[in-house]
PDB file of C-alpha atoms in Angstrom:
ATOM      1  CA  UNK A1368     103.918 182.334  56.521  1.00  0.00           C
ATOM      2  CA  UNK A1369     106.834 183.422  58.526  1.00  0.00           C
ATOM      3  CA  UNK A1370     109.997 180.743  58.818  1.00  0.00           C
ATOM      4  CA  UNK A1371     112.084 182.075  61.735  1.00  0.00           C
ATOM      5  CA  UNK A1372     115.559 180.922  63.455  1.00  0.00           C
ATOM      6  CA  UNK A1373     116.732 182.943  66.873  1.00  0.00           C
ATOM      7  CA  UNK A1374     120.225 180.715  66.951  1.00  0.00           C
ATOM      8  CA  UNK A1375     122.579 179.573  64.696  1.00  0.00           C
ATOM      9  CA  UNK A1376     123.326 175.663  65.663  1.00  0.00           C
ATOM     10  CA  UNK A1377     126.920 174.348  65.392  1.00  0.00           C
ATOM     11  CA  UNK A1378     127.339 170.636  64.569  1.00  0.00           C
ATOM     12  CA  UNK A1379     129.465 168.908  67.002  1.00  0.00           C
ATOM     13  CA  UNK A1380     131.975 168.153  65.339  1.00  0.00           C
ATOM     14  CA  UNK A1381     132.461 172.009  64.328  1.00  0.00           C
ATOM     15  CA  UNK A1382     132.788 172.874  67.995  1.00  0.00           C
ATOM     16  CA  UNK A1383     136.436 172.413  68.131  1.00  0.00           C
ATOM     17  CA  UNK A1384     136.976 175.784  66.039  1.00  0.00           C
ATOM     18  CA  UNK A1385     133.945 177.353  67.964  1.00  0.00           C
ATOM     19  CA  UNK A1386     133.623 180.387  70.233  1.00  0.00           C
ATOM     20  CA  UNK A1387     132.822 179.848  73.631  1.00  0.00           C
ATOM     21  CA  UNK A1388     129.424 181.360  73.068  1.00  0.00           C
ATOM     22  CA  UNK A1389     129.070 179.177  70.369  1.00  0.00           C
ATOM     23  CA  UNK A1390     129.837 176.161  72.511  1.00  0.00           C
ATOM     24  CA  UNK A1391     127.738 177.291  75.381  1.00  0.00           C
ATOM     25  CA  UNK A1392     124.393 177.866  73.321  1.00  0.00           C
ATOM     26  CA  UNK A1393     125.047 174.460  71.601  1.00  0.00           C
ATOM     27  CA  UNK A1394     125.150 173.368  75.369  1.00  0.00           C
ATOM     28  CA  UNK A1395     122.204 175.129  76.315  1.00  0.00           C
ATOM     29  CA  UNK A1396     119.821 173.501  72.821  1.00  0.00           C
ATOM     30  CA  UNK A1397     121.095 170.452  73.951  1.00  0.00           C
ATOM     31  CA  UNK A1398     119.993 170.854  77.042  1.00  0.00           C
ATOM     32  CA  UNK A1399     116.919 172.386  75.920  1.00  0.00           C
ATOM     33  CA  UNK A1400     116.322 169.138  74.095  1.00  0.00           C
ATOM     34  CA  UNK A1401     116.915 166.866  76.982  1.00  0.00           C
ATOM     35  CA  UNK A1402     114.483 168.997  79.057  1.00  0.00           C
ATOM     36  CA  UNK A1403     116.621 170.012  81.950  1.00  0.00           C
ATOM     37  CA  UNK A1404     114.461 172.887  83.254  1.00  0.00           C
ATOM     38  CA  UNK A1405     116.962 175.661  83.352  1.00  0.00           C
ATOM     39  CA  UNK A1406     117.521 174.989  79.592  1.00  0.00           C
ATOM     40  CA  UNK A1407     113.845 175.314  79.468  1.00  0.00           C
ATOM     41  CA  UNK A1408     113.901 178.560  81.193  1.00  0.00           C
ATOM     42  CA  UNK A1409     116.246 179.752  78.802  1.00  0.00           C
ATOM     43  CA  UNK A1410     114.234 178.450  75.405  1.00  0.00           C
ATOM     44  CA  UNK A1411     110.930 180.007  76.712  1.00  0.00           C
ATOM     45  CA  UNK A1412     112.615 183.665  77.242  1.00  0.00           C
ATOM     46  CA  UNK A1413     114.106 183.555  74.484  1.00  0.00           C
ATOM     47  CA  UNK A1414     110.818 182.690  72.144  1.00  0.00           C
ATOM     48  CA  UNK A1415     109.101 185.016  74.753  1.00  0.00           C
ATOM     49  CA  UNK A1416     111.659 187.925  74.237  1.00  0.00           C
ATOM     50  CA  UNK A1417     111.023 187.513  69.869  1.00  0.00           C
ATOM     51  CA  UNK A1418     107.056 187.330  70.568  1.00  0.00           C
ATOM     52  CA  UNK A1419     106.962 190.410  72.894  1.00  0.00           C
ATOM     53  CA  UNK A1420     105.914 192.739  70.498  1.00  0.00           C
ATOM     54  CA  UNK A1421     102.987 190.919  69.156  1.00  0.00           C
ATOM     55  CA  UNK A1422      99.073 190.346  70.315  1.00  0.00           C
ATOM     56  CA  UNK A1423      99.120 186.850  70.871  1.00  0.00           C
ATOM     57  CA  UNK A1424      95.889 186.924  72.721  1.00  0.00           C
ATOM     58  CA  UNK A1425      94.066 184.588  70.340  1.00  0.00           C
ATOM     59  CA  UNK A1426      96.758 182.671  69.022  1.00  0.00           C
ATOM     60  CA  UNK A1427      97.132 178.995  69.519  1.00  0.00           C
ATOM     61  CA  UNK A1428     101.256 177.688  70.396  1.00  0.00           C
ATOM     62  CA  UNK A1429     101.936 174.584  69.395  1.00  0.00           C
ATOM     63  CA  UNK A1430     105.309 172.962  69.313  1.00  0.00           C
ATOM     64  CA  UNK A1431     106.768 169.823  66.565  1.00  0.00           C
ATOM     65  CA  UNK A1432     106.225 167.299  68.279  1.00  0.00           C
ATOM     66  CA  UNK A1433     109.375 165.054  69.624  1.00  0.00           C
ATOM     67  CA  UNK A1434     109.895 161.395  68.410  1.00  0.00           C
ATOM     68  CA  UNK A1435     107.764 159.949  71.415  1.00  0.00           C
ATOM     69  CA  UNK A1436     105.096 160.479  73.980  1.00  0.00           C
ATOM     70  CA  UNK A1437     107.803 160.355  76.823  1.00  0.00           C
ATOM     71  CA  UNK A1438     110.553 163.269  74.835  1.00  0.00           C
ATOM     72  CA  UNK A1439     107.911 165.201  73.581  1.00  0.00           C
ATOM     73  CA  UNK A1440     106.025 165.517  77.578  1.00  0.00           C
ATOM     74  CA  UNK A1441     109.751 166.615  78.816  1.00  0.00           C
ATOM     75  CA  UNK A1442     110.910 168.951  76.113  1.00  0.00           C
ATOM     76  CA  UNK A1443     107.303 170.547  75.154  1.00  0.00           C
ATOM     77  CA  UNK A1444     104.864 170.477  78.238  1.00  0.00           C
ATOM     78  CA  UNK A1445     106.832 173.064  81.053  1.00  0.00           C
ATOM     79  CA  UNK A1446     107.724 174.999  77.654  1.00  0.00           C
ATOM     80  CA  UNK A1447     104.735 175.664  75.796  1.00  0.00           C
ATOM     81  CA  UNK A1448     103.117 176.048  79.083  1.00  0.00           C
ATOM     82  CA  UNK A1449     105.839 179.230  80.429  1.00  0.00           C
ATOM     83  CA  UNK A1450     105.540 180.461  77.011  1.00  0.00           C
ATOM     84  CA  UNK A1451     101.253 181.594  76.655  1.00  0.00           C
ATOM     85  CA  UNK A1452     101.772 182.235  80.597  1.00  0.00           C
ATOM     86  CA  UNK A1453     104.111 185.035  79.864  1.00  0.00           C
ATOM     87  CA  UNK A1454     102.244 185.930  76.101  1.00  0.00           C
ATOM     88  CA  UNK A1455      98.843 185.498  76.685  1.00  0.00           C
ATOM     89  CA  UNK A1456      98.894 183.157  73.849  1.00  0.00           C
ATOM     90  CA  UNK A1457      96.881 179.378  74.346  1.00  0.00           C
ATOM     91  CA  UNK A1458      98.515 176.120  74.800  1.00  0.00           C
ATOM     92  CA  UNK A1459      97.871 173.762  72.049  1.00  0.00           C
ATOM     93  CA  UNK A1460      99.962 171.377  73.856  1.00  0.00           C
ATOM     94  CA  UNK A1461      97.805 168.823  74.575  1.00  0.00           C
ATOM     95  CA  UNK A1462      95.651 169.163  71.728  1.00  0.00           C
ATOM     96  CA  UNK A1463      98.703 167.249  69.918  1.00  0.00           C
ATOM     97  CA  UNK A1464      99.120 163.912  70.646  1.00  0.00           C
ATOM     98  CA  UNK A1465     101.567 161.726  70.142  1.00  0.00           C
ATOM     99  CA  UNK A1466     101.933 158.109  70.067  1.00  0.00           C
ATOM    100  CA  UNK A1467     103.798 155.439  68.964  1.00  0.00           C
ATOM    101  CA  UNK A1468     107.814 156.253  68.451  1.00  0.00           C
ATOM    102  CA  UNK A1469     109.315 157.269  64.902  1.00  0.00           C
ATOM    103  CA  UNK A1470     112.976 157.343  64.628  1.00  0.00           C
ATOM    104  CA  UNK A1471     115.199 160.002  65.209  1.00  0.00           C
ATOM    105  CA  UNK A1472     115.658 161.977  61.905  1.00  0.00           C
ATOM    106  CA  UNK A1473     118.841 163.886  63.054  1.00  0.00           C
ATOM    107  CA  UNK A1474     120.457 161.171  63.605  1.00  0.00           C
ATOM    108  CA  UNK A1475     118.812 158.229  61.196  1.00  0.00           C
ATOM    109  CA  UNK A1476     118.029 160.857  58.285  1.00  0.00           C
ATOM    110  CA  UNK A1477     114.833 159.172  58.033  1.00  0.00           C
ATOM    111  CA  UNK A1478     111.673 161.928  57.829  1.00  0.00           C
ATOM    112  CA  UNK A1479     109.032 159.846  59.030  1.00  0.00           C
ATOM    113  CA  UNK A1480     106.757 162.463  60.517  1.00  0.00           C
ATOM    114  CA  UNK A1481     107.213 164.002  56.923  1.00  0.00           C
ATOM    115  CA  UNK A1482     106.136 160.116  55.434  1.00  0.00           C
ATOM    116  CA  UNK A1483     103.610 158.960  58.026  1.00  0.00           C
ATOM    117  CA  UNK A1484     102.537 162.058  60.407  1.00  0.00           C
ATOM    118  CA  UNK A1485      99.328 160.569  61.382  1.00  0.00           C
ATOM    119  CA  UNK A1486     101.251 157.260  62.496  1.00  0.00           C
ATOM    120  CA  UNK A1487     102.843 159.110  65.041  1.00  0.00           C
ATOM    121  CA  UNK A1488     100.639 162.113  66.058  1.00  0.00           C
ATOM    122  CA  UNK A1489      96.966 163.027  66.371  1.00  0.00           C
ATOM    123  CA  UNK A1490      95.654 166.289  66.011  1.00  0.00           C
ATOM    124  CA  UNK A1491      92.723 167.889  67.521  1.00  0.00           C
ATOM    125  CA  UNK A1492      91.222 169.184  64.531  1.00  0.00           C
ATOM    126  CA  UNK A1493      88.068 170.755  66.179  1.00  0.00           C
ATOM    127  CA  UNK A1494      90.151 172.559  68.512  1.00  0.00           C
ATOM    128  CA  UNK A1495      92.368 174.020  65.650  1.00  0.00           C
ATOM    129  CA  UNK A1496      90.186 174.455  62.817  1.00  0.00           C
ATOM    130  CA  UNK A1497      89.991 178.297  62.112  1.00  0.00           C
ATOM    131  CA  UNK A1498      92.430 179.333  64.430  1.00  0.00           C
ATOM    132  CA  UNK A1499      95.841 181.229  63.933  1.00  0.00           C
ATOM    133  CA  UNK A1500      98.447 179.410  64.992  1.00  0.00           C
ATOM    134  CA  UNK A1501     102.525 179.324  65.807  1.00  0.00           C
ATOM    135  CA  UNK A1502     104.457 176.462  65.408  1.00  0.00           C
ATOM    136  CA  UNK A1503     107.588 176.572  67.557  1.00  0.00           C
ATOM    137  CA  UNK A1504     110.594 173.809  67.571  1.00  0.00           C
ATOM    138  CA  UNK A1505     113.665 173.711  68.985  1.00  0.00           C
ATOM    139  CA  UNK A1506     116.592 173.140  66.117  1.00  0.00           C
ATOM    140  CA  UNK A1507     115.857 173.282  62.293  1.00  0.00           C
ATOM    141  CA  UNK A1508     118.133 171.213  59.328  1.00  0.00           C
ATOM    142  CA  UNK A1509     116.012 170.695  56.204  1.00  0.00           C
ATOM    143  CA  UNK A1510     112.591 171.458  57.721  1.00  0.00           C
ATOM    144  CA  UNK A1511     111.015 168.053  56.269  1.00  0.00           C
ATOM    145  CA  UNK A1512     109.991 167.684  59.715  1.00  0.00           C
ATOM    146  CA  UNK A1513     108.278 171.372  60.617  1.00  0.00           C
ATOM    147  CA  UNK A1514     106.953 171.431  56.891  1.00  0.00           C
ATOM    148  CA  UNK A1515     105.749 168.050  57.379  1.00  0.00           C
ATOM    149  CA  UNK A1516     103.607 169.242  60.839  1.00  0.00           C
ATOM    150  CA  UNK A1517     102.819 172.305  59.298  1.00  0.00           C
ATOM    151  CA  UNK A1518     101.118 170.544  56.666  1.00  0.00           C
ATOM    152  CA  UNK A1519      99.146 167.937  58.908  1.00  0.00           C
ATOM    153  CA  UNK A1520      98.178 171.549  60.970  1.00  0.00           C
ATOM    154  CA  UNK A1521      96.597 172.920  57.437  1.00  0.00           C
ATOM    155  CA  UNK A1522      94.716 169.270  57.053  1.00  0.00           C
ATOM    156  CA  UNK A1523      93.031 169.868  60.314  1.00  0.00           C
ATOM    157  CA  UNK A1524      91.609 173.536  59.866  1.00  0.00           C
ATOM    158  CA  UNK A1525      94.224 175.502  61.808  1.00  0.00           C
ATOM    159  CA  UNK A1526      95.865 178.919  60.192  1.00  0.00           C
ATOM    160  CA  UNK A1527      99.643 178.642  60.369  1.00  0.00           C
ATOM    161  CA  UNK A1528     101.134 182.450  60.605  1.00  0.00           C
ATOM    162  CA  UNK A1529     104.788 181.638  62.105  1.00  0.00           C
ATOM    163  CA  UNK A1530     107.180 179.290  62.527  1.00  0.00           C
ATOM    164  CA  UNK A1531     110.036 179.966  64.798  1.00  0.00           C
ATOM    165  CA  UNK A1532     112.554 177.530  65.660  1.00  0.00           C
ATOM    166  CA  UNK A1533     115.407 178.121  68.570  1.00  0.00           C
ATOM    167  CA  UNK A1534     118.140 177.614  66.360  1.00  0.00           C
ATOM    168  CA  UNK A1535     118.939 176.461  62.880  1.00  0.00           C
ATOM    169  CA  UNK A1536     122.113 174.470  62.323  1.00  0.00           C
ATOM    170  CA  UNK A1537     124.950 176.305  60.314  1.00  0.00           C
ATOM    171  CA  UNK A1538     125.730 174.938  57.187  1.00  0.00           C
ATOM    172  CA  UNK A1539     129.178 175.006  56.345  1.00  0.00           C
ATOM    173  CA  UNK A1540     129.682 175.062  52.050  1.00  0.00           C
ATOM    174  CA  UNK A1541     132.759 172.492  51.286  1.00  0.00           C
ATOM    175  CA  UNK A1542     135.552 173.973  49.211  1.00  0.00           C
ATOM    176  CA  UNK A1543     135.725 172.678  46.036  1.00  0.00           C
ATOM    177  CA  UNK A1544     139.678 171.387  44.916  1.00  0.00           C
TER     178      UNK A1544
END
């Protein structure tokens, strides 16, 4: 399987030393995150732009889903749906539900989608089972979370070829006295 990162994420509080392009594609994730549809816009071409080459014809898209029903509808729905309008690909949006709300691990540290996934999501297994899939999400740390959904994908039948997340956030190595 393929683990893929288009960005390089910048913590806040690195952004003081950042380049503005830096600083504007942190604003632009963010954004992303939040769901403001020209952030959107901008996510969607730029998965679309990395999937261009490939025949996604029979391939399923499927985002990580967000902590809640409500975040994951405004980051994931307009997204996954611009993205298989533009590849050909199918939307396995709604064929992953979510309910419930599990806490924010970016900012609690606290995997629980990697502890409890089916507390917080359901997965259509008939609708997956045998069927290549992509997993896209918008910023990756540790990937407990992805490997986590990636894993509860495998339990219900589906073929995971890719993963490609927006960004992945730079990790800065502390120098040692």
């Amino acid at each position: 399987m393929i683990k893929f990162a288009l960005h390089q994420y910048l913590p806040k509080r690195y952004l003081k030393r950042a380049s503005f392009e830096d600083i504007d594609r942190h604003r632009m994730i963010l954004d992303f995150k939040d769901g403001k549809p020209y952030a959107t816009r901008w996510a969607a071409k730029e998965i679309c732009n990395s999937l261009s080459a490939m025949d996604l014809t029979n391939t399923i898209i499927v985002c990580v889903p967000a902590c809640c029903k409500r975040t994951n509808d405004r980051r994931f729905k307009e997204f996954s749906s611009i993205i298989c309008e533009r590849t050909g690909a199918v939307n396995g949006f709604s064929h992953v539900q979510v309910f419930g709300h599990r806490r924010k691990a970016h900012i609690d540290h606290v995997h629980e989608l990697a502890d409890n996934a089916d507390e917080y999501i359901h997965v259509d297994g008939d609708f997956f089972r045998g069927r290549k899939v992509i997993v896209l999400d918008d910023i990756v740390t540790t990937c407990k979370t992805a490997n986590a959904f990636i894993d509860r994908m495998a339990s219900a039948g589906a073929d995971v070829s890719m993963v490609l997340f927006l960004a992945k956030t730079k990790q800065f190595k502390r120098k040692s006295n």
